[in-house]
mmCIF file of C-alpha atoms in Angstrom:
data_model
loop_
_atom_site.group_PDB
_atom_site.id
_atom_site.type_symbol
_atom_site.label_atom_id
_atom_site.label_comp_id
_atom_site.label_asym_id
_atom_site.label_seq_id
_atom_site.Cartn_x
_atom_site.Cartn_y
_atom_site.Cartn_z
ATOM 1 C CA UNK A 1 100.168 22.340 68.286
ATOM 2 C CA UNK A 2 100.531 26.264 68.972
ATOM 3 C CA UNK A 3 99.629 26.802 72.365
ATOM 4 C CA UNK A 4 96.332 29.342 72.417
ATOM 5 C CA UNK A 5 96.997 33.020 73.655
ATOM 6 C CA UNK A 6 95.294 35.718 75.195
ATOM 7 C CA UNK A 7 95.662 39.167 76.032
ATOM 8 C CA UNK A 8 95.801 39.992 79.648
ATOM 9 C CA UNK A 9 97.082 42.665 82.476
ATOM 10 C CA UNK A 10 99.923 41.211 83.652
ATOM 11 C CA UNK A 11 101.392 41.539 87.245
ATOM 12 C CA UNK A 12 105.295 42.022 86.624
ATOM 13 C CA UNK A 13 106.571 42.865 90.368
ATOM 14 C CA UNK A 14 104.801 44.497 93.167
ATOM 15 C CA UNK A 15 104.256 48.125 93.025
ATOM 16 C CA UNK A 16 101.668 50.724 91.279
ATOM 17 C CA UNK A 17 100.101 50.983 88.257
ATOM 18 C CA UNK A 18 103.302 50.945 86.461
ATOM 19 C CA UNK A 19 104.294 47.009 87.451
ATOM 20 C CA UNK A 20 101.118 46.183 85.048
ATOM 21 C CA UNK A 21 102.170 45.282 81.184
ATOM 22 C CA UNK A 22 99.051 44.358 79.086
ATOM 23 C CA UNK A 23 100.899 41.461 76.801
ATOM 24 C CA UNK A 24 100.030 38.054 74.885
ATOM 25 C CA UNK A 25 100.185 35.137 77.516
ATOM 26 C CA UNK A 26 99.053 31.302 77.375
ATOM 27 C CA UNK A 27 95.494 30.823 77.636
ATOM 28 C CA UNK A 28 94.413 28.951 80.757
ATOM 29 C CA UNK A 29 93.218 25.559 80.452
ATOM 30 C CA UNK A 30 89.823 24.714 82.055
ATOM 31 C CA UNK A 31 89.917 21.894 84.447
ATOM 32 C CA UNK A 32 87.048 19.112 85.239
ATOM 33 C CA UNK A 33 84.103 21.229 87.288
ATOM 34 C CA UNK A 34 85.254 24.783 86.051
ATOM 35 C CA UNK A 35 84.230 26.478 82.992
ATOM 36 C CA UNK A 36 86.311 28.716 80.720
ATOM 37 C CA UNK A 37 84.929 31.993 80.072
ATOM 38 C CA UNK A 38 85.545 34.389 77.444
ATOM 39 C CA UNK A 39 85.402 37.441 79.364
ATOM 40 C CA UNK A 40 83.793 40.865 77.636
ATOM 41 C CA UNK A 41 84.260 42.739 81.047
ATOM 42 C CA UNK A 42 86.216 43.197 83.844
ATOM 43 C CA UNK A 43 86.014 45.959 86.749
ATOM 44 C CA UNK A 44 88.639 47.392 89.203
ATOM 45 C CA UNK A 45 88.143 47.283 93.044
ATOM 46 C CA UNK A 46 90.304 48.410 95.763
ATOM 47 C CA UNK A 47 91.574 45.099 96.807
ATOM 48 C CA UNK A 48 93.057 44.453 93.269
ATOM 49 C CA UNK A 49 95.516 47.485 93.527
ATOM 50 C CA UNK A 50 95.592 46.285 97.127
ATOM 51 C CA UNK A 51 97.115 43.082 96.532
ATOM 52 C CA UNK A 52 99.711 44.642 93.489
ATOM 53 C CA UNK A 53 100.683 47.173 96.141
ATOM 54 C CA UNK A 54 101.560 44.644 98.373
ATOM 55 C CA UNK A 55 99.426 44.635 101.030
ATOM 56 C CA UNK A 56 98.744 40.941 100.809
ATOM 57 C CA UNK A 57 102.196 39.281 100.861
ATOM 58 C CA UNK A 58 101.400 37.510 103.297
ATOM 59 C CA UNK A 59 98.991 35.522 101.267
ATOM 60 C CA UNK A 60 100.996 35.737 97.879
ATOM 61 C CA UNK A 61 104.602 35.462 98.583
ATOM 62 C CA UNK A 62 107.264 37.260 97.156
ATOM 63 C CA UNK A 63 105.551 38.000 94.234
ATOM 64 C CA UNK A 64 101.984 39.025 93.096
ATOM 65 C CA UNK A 65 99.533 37.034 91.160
ATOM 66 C CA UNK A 66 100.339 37.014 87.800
ATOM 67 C CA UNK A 67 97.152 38.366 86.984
ATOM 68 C CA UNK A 68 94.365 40.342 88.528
ATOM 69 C CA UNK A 69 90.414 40.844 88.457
ATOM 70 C CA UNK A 70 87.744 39.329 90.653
ATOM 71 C CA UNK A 71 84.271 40.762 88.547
ATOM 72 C CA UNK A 72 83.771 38.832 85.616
ATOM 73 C CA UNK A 73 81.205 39.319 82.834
ATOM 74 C CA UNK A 74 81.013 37.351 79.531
ATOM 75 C CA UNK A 75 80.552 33.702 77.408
ATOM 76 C CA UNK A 76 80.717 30.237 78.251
ATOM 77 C CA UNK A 77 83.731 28.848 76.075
ATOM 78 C CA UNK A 78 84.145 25.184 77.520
ATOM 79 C CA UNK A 79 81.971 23.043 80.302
ATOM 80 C CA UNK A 80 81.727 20.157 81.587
ATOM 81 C CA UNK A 81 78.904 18.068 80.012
ATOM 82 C CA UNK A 82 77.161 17.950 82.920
ATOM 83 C CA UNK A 83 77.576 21.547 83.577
ATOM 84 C CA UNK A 84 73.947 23.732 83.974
ATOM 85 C CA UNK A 85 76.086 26.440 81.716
ATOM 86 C CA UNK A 86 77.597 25.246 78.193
ATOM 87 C CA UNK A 87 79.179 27.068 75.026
ATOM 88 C CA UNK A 88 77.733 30.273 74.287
ATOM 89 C CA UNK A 89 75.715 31.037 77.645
ATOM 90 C CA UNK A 90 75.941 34.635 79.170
ATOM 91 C CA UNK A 91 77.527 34.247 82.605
ATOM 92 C CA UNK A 92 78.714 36.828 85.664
ATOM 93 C CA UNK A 93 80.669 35.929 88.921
ATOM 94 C CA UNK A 94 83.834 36.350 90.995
ATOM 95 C CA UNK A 95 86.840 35.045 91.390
ATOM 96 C CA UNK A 96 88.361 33.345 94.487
ATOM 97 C CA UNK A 97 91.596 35.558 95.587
ATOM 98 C CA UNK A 98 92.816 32.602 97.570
ATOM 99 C CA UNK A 99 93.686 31.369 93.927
ATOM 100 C CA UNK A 100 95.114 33.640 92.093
ATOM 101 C CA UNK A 101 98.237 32.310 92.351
ATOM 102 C CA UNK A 102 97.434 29.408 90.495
ATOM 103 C CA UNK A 103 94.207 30.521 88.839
ATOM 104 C CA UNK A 104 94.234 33.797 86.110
ATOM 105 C CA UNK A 105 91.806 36.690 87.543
ATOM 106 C CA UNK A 106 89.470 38.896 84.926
ATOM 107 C CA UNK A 107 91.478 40.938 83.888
ATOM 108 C CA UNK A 108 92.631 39.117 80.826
ATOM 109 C CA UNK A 109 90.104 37.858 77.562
ATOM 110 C CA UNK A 110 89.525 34.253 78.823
ATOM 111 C CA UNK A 111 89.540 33.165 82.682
ATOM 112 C CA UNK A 112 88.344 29.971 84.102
ATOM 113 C CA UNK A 113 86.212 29.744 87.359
ATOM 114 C CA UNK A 114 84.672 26.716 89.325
ATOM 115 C CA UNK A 115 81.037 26.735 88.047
ATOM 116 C CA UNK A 116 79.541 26.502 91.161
ATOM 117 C CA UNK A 117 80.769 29.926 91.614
ATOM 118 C CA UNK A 118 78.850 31.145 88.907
ATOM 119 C CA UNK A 119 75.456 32.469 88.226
ATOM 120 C CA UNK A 120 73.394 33.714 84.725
ATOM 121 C CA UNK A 121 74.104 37.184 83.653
ATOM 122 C CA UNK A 122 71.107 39.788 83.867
ATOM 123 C CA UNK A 123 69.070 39.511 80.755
ATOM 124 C CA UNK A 124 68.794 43.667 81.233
ATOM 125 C CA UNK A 125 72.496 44.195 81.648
ATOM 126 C CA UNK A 126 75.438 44.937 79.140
ATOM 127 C CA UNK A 127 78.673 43.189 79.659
ATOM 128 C CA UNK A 128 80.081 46.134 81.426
ATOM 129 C CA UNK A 129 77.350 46.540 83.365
ATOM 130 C CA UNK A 130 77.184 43.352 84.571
ATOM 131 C CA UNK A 131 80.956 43.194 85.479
ATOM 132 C CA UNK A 132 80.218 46.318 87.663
ATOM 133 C CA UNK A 133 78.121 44.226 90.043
ATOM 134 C CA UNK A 134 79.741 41.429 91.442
ATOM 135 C CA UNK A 135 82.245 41.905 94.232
ATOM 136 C CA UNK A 136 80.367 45.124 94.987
ATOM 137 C CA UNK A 137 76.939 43.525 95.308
ATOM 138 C CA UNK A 138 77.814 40.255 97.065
ATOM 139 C CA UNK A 139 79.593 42.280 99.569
ATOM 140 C CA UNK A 140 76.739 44.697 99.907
ATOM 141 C CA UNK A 141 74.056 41.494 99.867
ATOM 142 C CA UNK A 142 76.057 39.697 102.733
ATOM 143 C CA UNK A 143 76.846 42.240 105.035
ATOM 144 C CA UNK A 144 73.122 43.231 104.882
ATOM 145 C CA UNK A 145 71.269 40.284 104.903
ATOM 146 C CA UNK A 146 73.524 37.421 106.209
ATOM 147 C CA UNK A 147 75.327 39.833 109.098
ATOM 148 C CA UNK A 148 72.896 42.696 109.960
ATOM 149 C CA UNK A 149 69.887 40.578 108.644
ATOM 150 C CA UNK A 150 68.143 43.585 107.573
ATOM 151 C CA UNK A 151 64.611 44.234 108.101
ATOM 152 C CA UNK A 152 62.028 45.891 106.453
ATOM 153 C CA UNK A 153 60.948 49.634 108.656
ATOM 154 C CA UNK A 154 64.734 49.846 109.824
ATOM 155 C CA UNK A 155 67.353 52.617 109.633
ATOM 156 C CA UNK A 156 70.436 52.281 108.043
ATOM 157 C CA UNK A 157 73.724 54.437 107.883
ATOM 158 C CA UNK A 158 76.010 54.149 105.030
ATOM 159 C CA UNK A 159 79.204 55.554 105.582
ATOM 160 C CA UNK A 160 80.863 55.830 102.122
ATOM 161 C CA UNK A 161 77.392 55.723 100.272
ATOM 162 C CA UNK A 162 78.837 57.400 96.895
ATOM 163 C CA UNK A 163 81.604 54.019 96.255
ATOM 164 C CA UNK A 164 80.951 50.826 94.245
ATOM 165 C CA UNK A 165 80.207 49.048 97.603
ATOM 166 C CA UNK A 166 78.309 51.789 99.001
ATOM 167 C CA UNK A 167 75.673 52.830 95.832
ATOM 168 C CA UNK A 168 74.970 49.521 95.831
ATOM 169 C CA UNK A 169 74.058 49.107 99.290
ATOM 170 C CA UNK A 170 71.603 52.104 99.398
ATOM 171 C CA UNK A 171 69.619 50.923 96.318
ATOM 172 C CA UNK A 172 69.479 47.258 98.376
ATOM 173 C CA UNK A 173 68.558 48.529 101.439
ATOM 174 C CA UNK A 174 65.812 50.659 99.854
ATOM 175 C CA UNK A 175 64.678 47.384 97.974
ATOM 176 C CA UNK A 176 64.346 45.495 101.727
ATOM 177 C CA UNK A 177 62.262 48.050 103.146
ATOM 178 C CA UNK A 178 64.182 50.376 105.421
ATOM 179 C CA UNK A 179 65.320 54.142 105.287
ATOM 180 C CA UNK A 180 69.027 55.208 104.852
ATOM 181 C CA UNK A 181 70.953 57.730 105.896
ATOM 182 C CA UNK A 182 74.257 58.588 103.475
ATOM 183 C CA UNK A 183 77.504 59.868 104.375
ATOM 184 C CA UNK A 184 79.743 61.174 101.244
ATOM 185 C CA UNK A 185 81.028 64.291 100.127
ATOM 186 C CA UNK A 186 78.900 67.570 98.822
ATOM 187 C CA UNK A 187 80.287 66.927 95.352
ATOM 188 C CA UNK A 188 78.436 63.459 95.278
ATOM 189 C CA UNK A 189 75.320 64.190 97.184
ATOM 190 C CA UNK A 190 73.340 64.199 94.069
ATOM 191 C CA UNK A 191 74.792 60.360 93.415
ATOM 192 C CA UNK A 192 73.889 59.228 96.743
ATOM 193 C CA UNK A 193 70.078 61.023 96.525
ATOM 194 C CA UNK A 194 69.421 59.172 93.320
ATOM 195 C CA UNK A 195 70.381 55.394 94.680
ATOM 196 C CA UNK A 196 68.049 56.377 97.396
ATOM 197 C CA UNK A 197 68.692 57.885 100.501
ATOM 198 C CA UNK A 198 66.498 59.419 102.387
ATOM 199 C CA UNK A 199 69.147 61.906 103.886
ATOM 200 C CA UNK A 200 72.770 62.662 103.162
ATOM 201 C CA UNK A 201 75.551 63.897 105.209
ATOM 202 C CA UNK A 202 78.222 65.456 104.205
ATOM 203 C CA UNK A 203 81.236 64.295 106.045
ATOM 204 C CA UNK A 204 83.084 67.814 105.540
ATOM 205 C CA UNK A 205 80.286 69.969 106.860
ATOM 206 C CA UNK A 206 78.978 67.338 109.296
ATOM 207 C CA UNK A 207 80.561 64.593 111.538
ATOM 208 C CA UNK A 208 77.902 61.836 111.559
ATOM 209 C CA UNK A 209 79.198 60.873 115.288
ATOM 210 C CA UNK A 210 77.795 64.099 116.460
ATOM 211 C CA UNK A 211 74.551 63.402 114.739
ATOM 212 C CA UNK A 212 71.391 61.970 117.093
ATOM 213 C CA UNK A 213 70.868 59.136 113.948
ATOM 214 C CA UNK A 214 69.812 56.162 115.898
ATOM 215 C CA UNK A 215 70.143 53.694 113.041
ATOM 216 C CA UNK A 216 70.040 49.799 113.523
ATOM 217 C CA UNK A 217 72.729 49.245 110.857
ATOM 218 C CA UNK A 218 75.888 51.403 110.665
ATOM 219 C CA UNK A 219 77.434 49.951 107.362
ATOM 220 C CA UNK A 220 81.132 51.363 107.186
ATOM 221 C CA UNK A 221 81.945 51.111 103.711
ATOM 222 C CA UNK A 222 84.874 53.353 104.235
ATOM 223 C CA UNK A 223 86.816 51.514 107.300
ATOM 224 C CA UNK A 224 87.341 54.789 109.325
ATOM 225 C CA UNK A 225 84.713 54.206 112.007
ATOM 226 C CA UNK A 226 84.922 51.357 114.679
ATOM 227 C CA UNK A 227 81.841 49.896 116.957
ATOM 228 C CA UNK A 228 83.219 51.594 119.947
ATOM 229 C CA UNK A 229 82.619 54.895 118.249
ATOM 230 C CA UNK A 230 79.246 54.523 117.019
ATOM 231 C CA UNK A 231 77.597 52.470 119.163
ATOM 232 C CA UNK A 232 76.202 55.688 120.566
ATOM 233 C CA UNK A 233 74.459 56.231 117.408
ATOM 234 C CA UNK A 234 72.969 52.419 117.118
ATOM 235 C CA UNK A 235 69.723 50.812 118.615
ATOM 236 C CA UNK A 236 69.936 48.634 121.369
ATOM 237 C CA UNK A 237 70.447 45.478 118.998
ATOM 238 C CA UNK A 238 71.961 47.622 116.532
ATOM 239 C CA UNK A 239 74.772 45.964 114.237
ATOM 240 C CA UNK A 240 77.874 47.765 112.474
ATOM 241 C CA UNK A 241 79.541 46.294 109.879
ATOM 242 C CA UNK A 242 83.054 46.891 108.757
ATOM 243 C CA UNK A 243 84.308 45.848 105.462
ATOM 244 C CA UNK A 244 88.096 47.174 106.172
ATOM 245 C CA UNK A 245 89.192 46.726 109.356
ATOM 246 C CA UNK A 246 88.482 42.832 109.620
ATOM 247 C CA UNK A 247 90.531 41.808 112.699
ATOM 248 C CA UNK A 248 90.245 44.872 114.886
ATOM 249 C CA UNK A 249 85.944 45.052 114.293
ATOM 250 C CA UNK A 250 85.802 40.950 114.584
ATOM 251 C CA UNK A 251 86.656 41.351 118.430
ATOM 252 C CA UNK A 252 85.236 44.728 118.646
ATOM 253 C CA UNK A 253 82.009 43.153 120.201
ATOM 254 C CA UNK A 254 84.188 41.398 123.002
ATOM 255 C CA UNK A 255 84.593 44.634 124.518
ATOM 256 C CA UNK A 256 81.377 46.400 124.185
ATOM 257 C CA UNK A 257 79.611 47.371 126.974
ATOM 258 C CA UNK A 258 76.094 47.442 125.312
ATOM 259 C CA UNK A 259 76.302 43.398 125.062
ATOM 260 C CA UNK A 260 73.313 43.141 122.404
ATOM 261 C CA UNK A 261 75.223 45.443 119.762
ATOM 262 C CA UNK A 262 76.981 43.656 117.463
ATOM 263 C CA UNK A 263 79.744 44.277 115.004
ATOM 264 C CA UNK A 264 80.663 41.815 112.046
ATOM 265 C CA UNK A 265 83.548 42.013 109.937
ATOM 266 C CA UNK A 266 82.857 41.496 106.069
ATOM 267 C CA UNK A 267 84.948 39.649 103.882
ATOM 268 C CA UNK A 268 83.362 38.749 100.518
ATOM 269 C CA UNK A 269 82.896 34.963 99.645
ATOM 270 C CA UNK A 270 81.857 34.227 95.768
ATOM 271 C CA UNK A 271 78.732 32.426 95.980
ATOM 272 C CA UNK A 272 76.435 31.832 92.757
ATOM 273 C CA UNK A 273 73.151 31.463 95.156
ATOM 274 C CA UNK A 274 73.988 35.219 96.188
ATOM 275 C CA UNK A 275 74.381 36.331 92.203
ATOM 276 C CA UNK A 276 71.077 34.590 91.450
ATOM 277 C CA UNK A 277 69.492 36.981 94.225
ATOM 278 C CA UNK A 278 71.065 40.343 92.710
ATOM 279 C CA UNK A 279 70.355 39.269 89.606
ATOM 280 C CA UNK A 280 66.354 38.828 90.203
ATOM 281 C CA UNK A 281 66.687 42.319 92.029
ATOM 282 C CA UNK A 282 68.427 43.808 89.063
ATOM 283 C CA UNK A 283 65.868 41.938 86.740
ATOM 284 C CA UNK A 284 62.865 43.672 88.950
ATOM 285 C CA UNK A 285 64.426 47.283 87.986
ATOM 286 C CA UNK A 286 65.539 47.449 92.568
ATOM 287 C CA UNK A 287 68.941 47.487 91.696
ATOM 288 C CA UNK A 288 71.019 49.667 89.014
ATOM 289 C CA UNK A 289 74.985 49.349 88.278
ATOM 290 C CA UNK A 290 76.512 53.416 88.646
ATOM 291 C CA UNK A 291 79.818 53.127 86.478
ATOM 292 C CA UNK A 292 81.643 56.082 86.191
ATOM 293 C CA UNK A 293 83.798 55.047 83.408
ATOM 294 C CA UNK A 294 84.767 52.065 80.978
ATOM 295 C CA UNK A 295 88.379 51.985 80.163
ATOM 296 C CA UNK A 296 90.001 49.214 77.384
ATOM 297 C CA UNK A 297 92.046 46.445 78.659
ATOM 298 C CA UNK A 298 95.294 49.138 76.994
ATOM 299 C CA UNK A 299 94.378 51.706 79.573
ATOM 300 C CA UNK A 300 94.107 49.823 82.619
ATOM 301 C CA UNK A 301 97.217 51.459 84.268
ATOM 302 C CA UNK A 302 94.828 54.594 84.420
ATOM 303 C CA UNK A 303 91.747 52.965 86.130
ATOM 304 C CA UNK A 304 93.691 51.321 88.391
ATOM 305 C CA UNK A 305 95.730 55.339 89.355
ATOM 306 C CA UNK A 306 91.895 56.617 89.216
ATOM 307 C CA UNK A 307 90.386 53.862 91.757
ATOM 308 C CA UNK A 308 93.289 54.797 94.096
ATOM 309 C CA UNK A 309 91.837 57.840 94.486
ATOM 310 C CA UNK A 310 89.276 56.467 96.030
ATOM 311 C CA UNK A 311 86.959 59.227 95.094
ATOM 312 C CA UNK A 312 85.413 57.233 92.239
ATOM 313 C CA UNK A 313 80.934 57.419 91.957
ATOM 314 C CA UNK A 314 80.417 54.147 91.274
ATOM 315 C CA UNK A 315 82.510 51.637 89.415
ATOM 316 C CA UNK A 316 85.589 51.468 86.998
ATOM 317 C CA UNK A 317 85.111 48.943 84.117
ATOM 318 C CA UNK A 318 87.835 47.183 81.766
ATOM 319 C CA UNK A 319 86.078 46.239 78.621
ATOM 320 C CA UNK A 320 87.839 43.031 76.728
ATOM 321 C CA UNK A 321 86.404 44.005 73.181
ATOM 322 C CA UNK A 322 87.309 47.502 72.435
#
């Protein structure tokens, strides 16, 4: 029997956007408590041209995963009997990194994924604009409500509020109740109003450090920051969260004199509980997806040069059917 194919983004060394080669390669096979997934979108994040760049060797070896893509966004193709998702269901989630090694990422027309890990699309949302959401809002939703435990009347910063991460996190925090403060460029300012801040900095006409803010949550988006620097600006029991620099902000609260400030390094876990959360918020019209372009699965090379930039508004999606 002909072994099924699929077309995919293939990793061929590390390097940039010129080790990828979109070719036919074997379909994956789905294994007992995962489901296979034709997927109709895909999205780009930093840690995907990350990890081909070779930041994570140290997790991957000598080579990179042969292919990448944590967002997912499309149709049950094989379950499990027992499975609450079967043939033909509408289904978003994300992809463990810690097997992609073994496992095919997203960024290919069929992946498989434990189904514990995954949660009912948005009936609202579009393929693509589902696959915008899901690495972008589970790390927004966790750092918020797990680590800082956001409350409703607070102040929150958002350093890098014009990003996938950070558009996201505005329109949540807005949704829980508090005010936020944005720090982006001029050029986006508009971008950051809209998702809902309440005030915008812009970083190159204003250093936020210098700023009397007093904010309870200083989410740093960007990485640039550390608790030792803002603490200044943070209540009492304030809480800053780093998504970036994980080891250096993990111990960062060791060290602070101002013992009831807190810092919490982020690192995003897939969790279909979280999904079911953003998905009633998206359902309720509190949260949006921004996407500032949809490329074909041909043209990755170019989303993944453009999300390097890192001066994307809002998220880069890789759509499986044009």
């Amino acid at each position: 029997m002909k072994e099924p194919m699929m077309k995919a983004s293939l990793c061929t060394r590390y390097g940039g956007a010129d080790a990828l080669e979109v070719c036919q390669t074997a379909r994956p096979a789905r294994q007992p408590g995962e489901l296979l997934i034709r997927v109709h979108a895909s999205s780009i994040n930093p840690v995907d041209w990350k990890i081909l760049r070779g930041d994570l060797r140290i997790l991957f070896g000598r080579r990179p995963p042969p292919i990448l893509g944590g967002d997912f966004a499309g149709v049950v193709l094989e379950a499990d009997t027992s499975s609450r998702f079967q043939p033909g269901d509408r289904v978003w989630g994300l992809t463990e990194i810690r097997r992609l090694r073994h496992t095919p990422g997203a960024h290919a027309e069929v992946t498989r994924c434990a189904s514990e890990l995954v949660d009912a699309m948005p009936a609202r949302l579009s393929f693509e604009e589902a696959a915008s959401v899901p690495l972008v809002g589970l790390t927004a939703y966790q750092s918020l409500v797990h680590h800082a435990q956001l409350q409703p009347g607070q102040r929150v910063l958002v350093n890098g509020c014009s990003g996938g991460v950070g558009l996201i996190a505005v329109q949540l925090a807005k949704a829980l109740g508090a005010s936020v403060v944005g720090v982006c460029s001029g050029a986006n300012r508009s971008a950051a109003l809209q998702a809902g801040c309440d005030e915008v900095i812009d970083y190159q006409e204003r250093n936020p450090l210098d700023e009397d803010l007093k904010v309870d949550v200083w989410f740093d988006v960007v990485g640039n920051q550390s608790l030792g620097a803002v603490r200044h600006q943070l209540a009492p029991a304030g809480c800053y969260l780093n998504i970036v620099k994980l080891i250096s902000t993990s111990v960062s609260s060791w060290f602070n004199p101002i013992r009831s400030q807190k810092s919490h390094a982020v690192f995003v876990a897939p969790s279909a509980s979280d999904l079911a959360h953003l998905r009633e918020l998206i359902q309720q019209g509190d949260l949006h997806p921004v996407i500032e372009r949809i490329y074909p699965l041909d043209q990755i090379a170019a989303a993944y040069e453009r999300s390097r930039s890192q001066r994307t508004v809002g998220k880069l999606v890789i759509s499986m059917t044009d």
